[in-house]
Short mmCIF file of C-alpha atoms and ligand atoms in Angstrom, two decimals:
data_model
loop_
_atom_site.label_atom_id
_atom_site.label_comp_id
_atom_site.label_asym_id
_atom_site.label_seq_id
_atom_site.Cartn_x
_atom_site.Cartn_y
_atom_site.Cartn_z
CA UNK A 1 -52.18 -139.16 -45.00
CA UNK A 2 -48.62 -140.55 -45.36
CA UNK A 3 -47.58 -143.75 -46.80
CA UNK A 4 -44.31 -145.42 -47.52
CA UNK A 5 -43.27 -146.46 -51.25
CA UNK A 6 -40.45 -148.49 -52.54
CA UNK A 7 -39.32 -147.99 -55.54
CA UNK A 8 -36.13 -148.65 -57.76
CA UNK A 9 -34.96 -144.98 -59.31
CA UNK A 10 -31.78 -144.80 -61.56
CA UNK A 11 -31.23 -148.83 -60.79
CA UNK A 12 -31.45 -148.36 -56.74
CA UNK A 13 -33.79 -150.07 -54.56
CA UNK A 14 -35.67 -146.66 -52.32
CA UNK A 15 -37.98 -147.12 -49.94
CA UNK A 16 -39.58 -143.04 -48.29
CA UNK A 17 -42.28 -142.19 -46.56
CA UNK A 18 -44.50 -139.69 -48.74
CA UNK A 19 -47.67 -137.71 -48.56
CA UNK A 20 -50.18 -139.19 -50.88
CA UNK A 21 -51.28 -136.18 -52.28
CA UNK A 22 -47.66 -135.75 -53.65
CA UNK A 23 -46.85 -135.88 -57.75
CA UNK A 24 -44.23 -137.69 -58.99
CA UNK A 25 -42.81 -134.97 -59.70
CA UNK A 26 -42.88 -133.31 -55.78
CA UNK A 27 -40.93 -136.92 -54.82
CA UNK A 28 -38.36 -137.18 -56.94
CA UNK A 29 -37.59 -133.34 -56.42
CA UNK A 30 -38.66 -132.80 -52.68
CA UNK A 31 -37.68 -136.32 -51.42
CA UNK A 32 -34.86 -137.82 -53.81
CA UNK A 33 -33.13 -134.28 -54.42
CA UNK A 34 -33.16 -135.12 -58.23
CA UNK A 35 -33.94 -131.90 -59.73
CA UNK A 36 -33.84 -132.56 -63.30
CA UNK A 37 -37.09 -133.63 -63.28
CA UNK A 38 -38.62 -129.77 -63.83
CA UNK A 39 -41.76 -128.09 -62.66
CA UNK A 40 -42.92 -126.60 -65.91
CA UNK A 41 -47.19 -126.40 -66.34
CA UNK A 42 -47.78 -129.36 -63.99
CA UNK A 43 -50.61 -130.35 -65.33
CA UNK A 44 -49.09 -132.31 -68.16
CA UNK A 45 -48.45 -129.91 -71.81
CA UNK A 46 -44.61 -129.10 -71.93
CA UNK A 47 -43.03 -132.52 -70.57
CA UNK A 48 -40.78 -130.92 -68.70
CA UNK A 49 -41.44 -133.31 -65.92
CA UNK A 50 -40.87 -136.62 -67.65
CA UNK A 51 -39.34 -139.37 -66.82
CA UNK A 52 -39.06 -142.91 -67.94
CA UNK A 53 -41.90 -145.46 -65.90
CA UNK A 54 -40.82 -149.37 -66.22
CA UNK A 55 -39.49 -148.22 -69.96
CA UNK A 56 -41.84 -145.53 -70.89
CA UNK A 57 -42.40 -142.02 -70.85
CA UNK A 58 -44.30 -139.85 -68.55
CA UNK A 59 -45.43 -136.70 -67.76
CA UNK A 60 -44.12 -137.21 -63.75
CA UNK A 61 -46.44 -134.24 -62.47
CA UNK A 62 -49.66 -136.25 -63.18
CA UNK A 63 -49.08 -139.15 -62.00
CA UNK A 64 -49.40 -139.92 -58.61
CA UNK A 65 -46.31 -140.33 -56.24
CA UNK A 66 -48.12 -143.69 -54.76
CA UNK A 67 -48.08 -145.13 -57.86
CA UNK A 68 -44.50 -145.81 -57.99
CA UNK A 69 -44.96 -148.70 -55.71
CA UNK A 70 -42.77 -151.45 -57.42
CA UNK A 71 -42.03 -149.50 -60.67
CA UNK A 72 -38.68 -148.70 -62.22
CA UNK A 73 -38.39 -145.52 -62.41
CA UNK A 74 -35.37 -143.48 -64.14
CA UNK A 75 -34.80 -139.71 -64.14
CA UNK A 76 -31.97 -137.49 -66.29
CA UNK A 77 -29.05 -137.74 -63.46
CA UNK A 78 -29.11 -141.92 -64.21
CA UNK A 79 -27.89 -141.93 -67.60
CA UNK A 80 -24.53 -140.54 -66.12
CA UNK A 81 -21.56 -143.32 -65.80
CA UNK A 82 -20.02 -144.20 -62.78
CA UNK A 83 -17.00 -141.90 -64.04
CA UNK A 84 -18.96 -138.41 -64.77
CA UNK A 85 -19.56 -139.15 -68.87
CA UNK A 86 -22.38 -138.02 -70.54
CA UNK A 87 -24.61 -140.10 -72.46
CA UNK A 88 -24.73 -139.99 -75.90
CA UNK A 89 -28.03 -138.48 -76.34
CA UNK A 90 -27.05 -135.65 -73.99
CA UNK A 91 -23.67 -134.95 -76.01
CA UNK A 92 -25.96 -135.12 -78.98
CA UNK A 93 -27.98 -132.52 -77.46
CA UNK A 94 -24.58 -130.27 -76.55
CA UNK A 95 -22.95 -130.86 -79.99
CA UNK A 96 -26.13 -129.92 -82.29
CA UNK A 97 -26.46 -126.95 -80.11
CA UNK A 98 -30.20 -128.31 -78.68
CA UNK A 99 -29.69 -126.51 -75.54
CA UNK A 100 -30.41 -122.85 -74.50
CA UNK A 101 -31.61 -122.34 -71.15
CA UNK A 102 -31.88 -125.60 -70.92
CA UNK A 103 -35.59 -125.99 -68.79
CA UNK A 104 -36.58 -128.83 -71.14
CA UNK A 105 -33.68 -130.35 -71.90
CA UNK A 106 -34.15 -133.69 -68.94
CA UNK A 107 -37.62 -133.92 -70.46
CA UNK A 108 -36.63 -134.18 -74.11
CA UNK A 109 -33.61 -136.49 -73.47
CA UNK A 110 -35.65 -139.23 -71.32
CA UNK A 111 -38.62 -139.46 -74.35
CA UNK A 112 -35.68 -139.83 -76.45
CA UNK A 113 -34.39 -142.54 -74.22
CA UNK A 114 -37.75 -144.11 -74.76
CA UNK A 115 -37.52 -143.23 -78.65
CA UNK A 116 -34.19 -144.77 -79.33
CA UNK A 117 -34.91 -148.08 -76.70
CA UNK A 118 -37.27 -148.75 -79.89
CA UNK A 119 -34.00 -149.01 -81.94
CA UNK A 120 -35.84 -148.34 -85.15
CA UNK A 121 -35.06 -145.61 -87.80
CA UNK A 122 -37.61 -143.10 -87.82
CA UNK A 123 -38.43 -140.73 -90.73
CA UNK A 124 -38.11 -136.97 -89.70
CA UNK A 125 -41.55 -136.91 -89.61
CA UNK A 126 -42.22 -139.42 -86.94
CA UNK A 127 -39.49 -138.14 -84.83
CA UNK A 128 -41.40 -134.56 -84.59
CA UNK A 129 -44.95 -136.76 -83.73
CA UNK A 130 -42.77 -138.78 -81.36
CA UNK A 131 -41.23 -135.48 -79.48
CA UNK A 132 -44.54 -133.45 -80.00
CA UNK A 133 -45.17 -134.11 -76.15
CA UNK A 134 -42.37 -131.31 -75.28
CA UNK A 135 -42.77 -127.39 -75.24
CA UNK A 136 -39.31 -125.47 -76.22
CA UNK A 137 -39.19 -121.80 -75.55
CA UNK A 138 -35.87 -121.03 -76.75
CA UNK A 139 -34.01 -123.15 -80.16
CA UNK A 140 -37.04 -123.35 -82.04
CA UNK A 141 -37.15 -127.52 -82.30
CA UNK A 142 -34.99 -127.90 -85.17
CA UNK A 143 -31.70 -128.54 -83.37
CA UNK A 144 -33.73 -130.73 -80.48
CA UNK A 145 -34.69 -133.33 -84.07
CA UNK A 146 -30.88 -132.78 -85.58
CA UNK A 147 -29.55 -134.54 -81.82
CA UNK A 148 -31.84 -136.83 -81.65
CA UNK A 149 -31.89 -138.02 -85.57
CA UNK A 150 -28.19 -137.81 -85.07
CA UNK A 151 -27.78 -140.47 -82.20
CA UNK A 152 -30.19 -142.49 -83.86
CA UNK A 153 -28.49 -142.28 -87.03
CA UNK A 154 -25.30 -143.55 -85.08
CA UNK A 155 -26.37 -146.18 -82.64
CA UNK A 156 -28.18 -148.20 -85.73
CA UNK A 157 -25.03 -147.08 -87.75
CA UNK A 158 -26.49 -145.42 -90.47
CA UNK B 1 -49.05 -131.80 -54.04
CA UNK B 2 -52.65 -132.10 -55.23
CA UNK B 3 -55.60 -131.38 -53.35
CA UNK B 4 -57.23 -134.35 -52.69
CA UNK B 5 -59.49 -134.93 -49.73
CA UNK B 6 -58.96 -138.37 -49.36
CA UNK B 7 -57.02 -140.80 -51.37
CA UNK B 8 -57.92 -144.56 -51.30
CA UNK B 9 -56.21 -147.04 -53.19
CA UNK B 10 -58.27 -149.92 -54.68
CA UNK B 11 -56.66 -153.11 -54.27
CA UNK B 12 -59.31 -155.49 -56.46
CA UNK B 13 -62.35 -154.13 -58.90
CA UNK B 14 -64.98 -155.82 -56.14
CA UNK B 15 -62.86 -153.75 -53.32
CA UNK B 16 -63.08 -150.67 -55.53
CA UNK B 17 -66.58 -150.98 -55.78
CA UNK B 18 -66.96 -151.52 -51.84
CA UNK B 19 -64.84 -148.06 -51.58
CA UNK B 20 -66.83 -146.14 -54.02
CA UNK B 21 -69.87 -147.47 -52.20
CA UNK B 22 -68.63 -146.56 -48.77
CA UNK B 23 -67.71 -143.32 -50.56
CA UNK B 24 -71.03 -141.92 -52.65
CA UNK B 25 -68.97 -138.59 -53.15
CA UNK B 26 -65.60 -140.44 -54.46
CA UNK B 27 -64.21 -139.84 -57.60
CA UNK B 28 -62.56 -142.65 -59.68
CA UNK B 29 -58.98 -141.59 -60.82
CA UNK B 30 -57.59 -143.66 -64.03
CA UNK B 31 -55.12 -142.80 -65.53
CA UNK B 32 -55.68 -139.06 -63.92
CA UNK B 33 -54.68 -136.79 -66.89
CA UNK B 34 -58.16 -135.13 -66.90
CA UNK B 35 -59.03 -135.77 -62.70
CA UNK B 36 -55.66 -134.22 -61.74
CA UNK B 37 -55.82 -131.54 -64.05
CA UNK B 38 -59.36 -130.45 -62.55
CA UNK B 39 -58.27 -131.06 -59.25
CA UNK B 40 -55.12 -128.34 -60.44
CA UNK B 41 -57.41 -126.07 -62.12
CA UNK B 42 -59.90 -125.88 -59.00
CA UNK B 43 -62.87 -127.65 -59.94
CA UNK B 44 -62.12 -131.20 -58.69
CA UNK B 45 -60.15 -129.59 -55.39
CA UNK B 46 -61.03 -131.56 -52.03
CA UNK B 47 -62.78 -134.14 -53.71
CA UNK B 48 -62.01 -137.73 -52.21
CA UNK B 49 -60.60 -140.28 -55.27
CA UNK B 50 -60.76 -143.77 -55.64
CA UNK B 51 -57.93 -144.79 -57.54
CA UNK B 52 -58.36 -147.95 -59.94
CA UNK B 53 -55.12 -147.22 -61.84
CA UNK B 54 -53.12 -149.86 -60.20
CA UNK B 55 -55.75 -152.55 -60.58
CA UNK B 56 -53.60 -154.49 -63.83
CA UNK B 57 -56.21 -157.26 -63.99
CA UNK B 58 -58.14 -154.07 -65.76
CA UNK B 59 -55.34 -153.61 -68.81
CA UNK B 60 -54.38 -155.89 -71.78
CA UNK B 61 -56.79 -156.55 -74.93
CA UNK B 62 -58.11 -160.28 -75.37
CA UNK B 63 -60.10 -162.41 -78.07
CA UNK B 64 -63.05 -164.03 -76.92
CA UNK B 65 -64.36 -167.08 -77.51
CA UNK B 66 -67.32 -165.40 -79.63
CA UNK B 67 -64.42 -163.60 -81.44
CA UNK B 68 -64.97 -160.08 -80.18
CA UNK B 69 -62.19 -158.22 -79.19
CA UNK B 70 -62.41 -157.34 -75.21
CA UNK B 71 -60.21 -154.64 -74.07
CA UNK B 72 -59.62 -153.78 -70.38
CA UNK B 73 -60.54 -149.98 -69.33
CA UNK B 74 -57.32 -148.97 -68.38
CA UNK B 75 -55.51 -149.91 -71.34
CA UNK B 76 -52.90 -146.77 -72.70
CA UNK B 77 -53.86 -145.25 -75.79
CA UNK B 78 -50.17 -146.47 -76.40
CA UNK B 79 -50.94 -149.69 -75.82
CA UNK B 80 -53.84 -150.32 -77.90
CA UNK B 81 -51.92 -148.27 -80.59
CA UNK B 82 -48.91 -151.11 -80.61
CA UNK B 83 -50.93 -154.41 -80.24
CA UNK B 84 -50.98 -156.84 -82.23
CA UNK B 85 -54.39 -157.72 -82.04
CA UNK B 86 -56.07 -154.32 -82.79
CA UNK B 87 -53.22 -153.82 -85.92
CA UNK B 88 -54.33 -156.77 -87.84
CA UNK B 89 -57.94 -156.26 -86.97
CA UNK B 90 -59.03 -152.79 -85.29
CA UNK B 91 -56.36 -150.51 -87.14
CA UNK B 92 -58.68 -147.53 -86.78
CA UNK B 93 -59.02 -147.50 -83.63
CA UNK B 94 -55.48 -147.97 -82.95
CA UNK B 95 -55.28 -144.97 -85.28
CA UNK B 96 -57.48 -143.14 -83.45
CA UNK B 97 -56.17 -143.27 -80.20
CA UNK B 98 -52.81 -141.90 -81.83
CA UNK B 99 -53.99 -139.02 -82.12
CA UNK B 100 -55.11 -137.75 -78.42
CA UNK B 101 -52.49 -135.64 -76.51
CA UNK B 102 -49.26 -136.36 -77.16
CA UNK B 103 -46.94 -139.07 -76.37
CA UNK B 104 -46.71 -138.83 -72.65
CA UNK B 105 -50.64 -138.43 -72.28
CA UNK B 106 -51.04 -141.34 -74.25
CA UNK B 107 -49.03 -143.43 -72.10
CA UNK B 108 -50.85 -142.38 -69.45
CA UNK B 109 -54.44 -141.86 -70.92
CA UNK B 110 -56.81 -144.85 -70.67
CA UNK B 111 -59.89 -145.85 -73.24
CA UNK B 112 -62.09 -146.35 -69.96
CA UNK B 113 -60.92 -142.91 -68.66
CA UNK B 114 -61.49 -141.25 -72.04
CA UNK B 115 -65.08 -143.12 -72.51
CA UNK B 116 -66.12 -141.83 -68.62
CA UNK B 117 -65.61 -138.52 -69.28
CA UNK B 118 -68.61 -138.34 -71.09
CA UNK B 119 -67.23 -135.66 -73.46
CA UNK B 120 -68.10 -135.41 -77.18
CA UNK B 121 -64.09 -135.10 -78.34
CA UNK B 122 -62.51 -138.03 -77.00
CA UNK B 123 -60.75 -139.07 -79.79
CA UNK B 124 -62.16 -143.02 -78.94
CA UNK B 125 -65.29 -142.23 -79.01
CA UNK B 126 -66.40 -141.69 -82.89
CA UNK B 127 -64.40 -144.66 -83.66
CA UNK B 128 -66.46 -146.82 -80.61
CA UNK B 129 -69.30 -145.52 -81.61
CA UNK B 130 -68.83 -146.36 -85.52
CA UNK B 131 -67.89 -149.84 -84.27
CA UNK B 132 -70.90 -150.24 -82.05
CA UNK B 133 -69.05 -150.87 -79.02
CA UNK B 134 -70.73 -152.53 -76.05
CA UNK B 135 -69.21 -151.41 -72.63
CA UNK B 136 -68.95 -153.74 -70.12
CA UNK B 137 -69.73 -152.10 -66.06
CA UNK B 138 -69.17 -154.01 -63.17
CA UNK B 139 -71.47 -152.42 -60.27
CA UNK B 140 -72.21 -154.26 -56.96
CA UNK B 141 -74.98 -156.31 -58.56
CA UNK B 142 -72.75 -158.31 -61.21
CA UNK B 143 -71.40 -157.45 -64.72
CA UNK B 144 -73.87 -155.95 -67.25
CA UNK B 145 -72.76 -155.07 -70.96
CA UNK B 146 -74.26 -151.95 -72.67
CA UNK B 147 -74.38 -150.21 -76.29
CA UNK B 148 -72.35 -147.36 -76.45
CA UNK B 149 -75.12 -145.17 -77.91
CA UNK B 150 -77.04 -146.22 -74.37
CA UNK B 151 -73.88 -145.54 -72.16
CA UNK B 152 -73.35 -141.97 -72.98
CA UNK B 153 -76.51 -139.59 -71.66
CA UNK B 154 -75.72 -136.31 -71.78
CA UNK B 155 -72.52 -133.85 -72.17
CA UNK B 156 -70.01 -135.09 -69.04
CA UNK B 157 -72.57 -137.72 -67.74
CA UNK B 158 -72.45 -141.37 -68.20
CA UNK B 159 -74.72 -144.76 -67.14
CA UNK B 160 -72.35 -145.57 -64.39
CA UNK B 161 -74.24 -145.23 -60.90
CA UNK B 162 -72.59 -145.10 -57.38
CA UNK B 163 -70.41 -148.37 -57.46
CA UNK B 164 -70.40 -148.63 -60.88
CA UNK B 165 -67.01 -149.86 -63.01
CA UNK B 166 -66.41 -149.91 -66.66
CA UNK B 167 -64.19 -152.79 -67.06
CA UNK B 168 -63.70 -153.39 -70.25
CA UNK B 169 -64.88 -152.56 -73.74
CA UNK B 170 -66.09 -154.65 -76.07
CA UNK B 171 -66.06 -154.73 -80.05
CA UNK B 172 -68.25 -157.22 -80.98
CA UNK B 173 -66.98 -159.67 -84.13
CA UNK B 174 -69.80 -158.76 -86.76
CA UNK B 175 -68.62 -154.97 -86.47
CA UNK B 176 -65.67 -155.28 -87.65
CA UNK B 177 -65.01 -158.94 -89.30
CA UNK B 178 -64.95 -157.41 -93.26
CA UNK B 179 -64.99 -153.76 -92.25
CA UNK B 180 -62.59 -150.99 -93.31
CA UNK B 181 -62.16 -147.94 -91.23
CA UNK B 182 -60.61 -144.42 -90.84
CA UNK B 183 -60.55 -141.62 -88.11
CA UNK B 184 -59.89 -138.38 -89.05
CA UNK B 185 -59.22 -135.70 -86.42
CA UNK B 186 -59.46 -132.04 -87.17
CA UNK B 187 -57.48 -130.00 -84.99
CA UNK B 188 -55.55 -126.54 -84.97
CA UNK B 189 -52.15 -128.18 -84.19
CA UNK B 190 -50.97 -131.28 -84.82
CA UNK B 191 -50.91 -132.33 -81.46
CA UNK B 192 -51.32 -131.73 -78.15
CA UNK B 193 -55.02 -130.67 -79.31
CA UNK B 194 -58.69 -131.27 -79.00
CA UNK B 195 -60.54 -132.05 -81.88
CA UNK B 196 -62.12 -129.32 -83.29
CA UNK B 197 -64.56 -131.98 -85.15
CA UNK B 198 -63.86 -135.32 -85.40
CA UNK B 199 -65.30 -138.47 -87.89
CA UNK B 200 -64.61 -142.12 -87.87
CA UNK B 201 -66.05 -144.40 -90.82
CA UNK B 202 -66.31 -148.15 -91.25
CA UNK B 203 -67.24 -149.35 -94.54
CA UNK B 204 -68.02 -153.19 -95.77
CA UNK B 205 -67.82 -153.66 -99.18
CA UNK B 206 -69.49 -155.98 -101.63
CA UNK B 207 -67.84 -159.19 -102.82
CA UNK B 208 -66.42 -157.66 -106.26
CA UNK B 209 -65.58 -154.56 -104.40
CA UNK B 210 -67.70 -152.34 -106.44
CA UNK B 211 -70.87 -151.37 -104.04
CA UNK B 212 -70.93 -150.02 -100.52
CA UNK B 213 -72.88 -152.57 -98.49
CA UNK B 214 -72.91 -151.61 -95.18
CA UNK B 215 -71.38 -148.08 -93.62
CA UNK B 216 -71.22 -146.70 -90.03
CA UNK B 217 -70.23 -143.17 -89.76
CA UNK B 218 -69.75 -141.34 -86.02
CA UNK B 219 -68.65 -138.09 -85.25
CA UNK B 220 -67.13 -136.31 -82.23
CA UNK B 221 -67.99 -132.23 -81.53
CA UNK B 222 -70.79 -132.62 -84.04
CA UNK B 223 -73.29 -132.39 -81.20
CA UNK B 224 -73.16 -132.53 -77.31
CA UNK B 225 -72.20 -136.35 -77.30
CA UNK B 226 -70.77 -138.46 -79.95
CA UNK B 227 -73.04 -139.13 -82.77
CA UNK B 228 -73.91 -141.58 -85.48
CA UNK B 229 -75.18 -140.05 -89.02
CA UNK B 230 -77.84 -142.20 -89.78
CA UNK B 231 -79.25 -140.35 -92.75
CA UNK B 232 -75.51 -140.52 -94.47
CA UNK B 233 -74.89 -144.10 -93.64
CA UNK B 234 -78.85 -144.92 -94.94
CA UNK B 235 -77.95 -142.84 -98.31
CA UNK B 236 -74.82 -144.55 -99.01
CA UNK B 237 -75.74 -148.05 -98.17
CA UNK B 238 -76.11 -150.39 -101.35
CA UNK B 239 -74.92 -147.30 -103.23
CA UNK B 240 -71.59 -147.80 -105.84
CA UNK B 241 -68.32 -146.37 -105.11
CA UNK B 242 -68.46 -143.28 -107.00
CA UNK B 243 -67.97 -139.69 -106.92
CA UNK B 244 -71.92 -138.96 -106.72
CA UNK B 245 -72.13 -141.07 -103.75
CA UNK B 246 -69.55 -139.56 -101.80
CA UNK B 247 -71.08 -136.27 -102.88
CA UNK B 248 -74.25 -137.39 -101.80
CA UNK B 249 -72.64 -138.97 -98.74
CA UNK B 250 -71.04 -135.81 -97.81
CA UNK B 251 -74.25 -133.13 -97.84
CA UNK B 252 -76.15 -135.98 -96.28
CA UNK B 253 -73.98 -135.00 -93.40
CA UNK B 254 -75.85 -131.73 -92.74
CA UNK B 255 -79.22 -133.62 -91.90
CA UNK B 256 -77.19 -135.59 -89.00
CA UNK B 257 -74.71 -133.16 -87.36
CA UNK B 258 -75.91 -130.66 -85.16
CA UNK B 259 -72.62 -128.72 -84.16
CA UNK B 260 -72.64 -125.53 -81.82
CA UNK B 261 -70.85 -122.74 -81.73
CA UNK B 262 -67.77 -122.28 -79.15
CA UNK B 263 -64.39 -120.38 -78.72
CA UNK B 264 -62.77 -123.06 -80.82
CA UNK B 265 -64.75 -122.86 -83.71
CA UNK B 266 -67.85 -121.74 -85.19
CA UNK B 267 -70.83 -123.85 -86.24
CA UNK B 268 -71.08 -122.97 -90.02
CA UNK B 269 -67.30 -123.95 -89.59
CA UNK B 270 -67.62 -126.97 -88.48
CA UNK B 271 -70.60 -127.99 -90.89
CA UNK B 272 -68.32 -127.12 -93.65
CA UNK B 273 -64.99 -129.24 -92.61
CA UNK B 274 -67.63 -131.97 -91.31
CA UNK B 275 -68.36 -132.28 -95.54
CA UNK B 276 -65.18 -132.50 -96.55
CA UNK B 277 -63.77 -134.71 -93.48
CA UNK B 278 -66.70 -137.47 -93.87
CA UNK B 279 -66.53 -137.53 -97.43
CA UNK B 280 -61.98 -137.79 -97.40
CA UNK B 281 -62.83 -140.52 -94.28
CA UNK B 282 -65.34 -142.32 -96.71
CA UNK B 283 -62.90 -142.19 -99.89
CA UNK B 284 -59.83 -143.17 -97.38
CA UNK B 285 -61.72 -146.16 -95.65
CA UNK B 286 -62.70 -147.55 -98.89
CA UNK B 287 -59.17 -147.23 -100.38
CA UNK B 288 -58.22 -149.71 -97.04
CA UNK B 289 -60.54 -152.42 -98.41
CA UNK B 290 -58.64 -151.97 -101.27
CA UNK B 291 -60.53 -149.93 -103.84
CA UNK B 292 -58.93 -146.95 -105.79
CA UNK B 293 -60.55 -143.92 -105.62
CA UNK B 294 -59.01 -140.43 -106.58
CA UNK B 295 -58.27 -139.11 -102.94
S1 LIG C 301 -44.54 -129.95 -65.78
FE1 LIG C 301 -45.28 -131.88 -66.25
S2 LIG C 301 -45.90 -131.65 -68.29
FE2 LIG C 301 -45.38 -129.63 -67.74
S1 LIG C 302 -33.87 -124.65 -74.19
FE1 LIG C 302 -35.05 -123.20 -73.14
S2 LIG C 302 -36.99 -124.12 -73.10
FE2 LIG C 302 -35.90 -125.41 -74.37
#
């Protein structure tokens, strides 16, 4: 059974015709190209997969693709500016050395997206309950919560 | 791509009851992080789904005009967790429902999809079922509102027949106008865990704060559904806030629990951390109505 969806992804209005039995996760890769969005354990453990729903964070391989009807949907490759530039989350993530092979790097930089949107400042502590939803096989976390604590610390100027 | 037989989209609850009826077989989908995980894993594959999950008449958490506190099935654990409603009166279940998954599931994850399941951890469940939740089902003949303790039967089944809805779940004003709670979850990780036992407490206190007068105390994993310890919350009832009565409280628990033995824990494990847990939820839910205790 196919159907057609329109969505907005990144800020542009998509309309595609998908196969219902498609994840989020097999439309944004198979039909948008935007391969950020990682196949990890698809069934929702390591967040590889997630992406940012009307504001908040989810795990894109369990939900289904014909739920994006109407929804705003943003994936890694729209925090890029027009000109190339990284975000500042993603420098973060360069700079505090957060990266190694880099497989859950999209996922951890769109919950922190939804993190910092909150514009509060968390304690350490709630940062690591906030992030919990992400599986790292490589740095070992502590660099991942130095990025993020850093851009938070900047953006609220602290 | 998941495995589904056949995929229909419910446009209105009275439509998704007409599909489910024109499909006996159907399975509802939610929120999906338990369907499509089954349907990955095997044990759901083929199956034909109903999905409610768009149906947003379903979501948001109202007062009533009898002052209970209605909230729609497919609310996110998220959602409950950050309204304003459940943190000035409900904070344990908002609490509770912290604790399932991790962020991302929680977004996702619904009350009505974690009630459905049936199963004994749902991290809701204790806390519904120390709150005396009534669940409200809308099947083809009408609405019709339940106790919790009558709407889960057995391990994995639930009152909902072929066309049957939950809608909404209600917390009724007299269980929790005055009441204190806490949920405590015992798990092997922080998160992304099911609890390996779980126990939610409500406590009323008297007037000068000095004597227990009424206590509801559920567990989850203490026995093939969620579970109310009615010997503990008889013992403690009328008693004074002191150490013997938590004591008491706490090896009353033995006489209610009925834990069993799996890969995640053992049963003499979980009759010992079910002590200490229900006695620290006790101490910690009296502490919210203000009293200090030692914990
Ligand atoms: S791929 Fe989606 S959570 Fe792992
Ligand atoms: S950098 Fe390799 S999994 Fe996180």
């Amino acid at each position: 059974m196919f159907k057609e969806i329109t969505c907005s992804i990144n800020g542009k209005e998509c309309t595609k015709v998908i196969d219902v039995r498609a994840s989020l996760t097999d439309m944004l890769r198979n039909q948008y190209h935007l391969t950020s969005v990682k196949k990890g354990c698809e069934v929702g453990e390591c967040g590889a997969c997630t992406v940012l729903i009307d504001g908040e964070a989810y795990n894109s391989c369990i939900y289904l693709a014909v739920w994006a009807e109407g929804k705003s949907i943003w994936t890694l490759e729209g925090l890029m500016s027009p000109d190339g530039e990284l975000s500042d989350i993603q420098q973060a993530f360069i700079d505090e050395a957060a990266i190694q092979c880099g497989f859950c790097t999209p996922g951890f930089v769109m919950t922190t997206v939804e993190i910092l949107n909150q514009k509060k400042l968390y304690t350490r502590d709630e940062l690591r309950k906030l992030l919990s939803g992400h599986l790292c096989r490589c740095t070992g976390y502590q660099n991942v919560l130095n990025a993020v604590e850093k851009v938070m610390k900047d953006r609220l100027n602290q | 791509m998941y495995d589904i037989g056949n995929l229909y989209e419910a446009t209105s609850i009275k439509n998704a009851i007409d599909l489910l009826c024109e499909h006996p077989k159907a399975h509802i989908i939610a929120g999906g992080s338990d369907v499509l995980v089954q349907m990955r894993e095997g044990k759901l594959a083929g199956v034909d789904l109903v999905s409610i999950y768009k149906l947003d008449e379903m979501r948001g958490i109202t007062i009533t005009d009898d002052k209970s506190i209605r909230i729609g099935s497919l609310t996110s654990f998220s959602h409950i967790t950050h309204n304003k409603i459940i943190e000035e009166n409900l904070y344990v279940l908002g609490e509770a429902v912290d604790q399932v998954g991790g962020p991302q599931v929680r977004n996702i994850g619904t009350i009505g999809g974690n009630t459905c399941n049936g199963v004994t951890s749902a991290d809701s469940a204790s806390t519904l079922f120390a709150l005396d939740a009534m669940i409200e089902i809308t099947g083809k003949n009408g609405v019709r509102t339940i106790p919790i303790s009558e709407f889960y039967i057995s391990a994995g089944k639930v009152a909902l027949e072929v066309g049957d809805v939950q809608t909404a779940i209600i917390i009724p004003h007299k269980s929790y106008d005055g009441y204190s709670g806490y949920y405590l979850k015992y798990a092997m990780r922080n998160a992304m865990d099911i609890s390996t036992l779980g126990c939610s407490v409500n406590v009323k206190l008297s007037a000068d704060k000095t004597i227990i007068e009424d206590a509801r105390i559920a567990f989850g994993v203490a026995g093939p559904i969620p579970l109310r310890a009615k010997t503990a919350e008889k013992r403690v009832k009328s008693a004074p806030i002191n150490e013997q009565t938590f004591d008491t409280f706490a090896e009353s628990i033995l006489e209610d629990i009925n834990p069993r033995d799996s890969w995640r824990a053992t049963k003499a494990f979980r009759c010992h951390i079910g002590k200490s847990i229900a006695k620290r939820a006790l101490e910690k839910a009296i502490q919210r109505a203000g009293v200090e205790t030692h914990v």
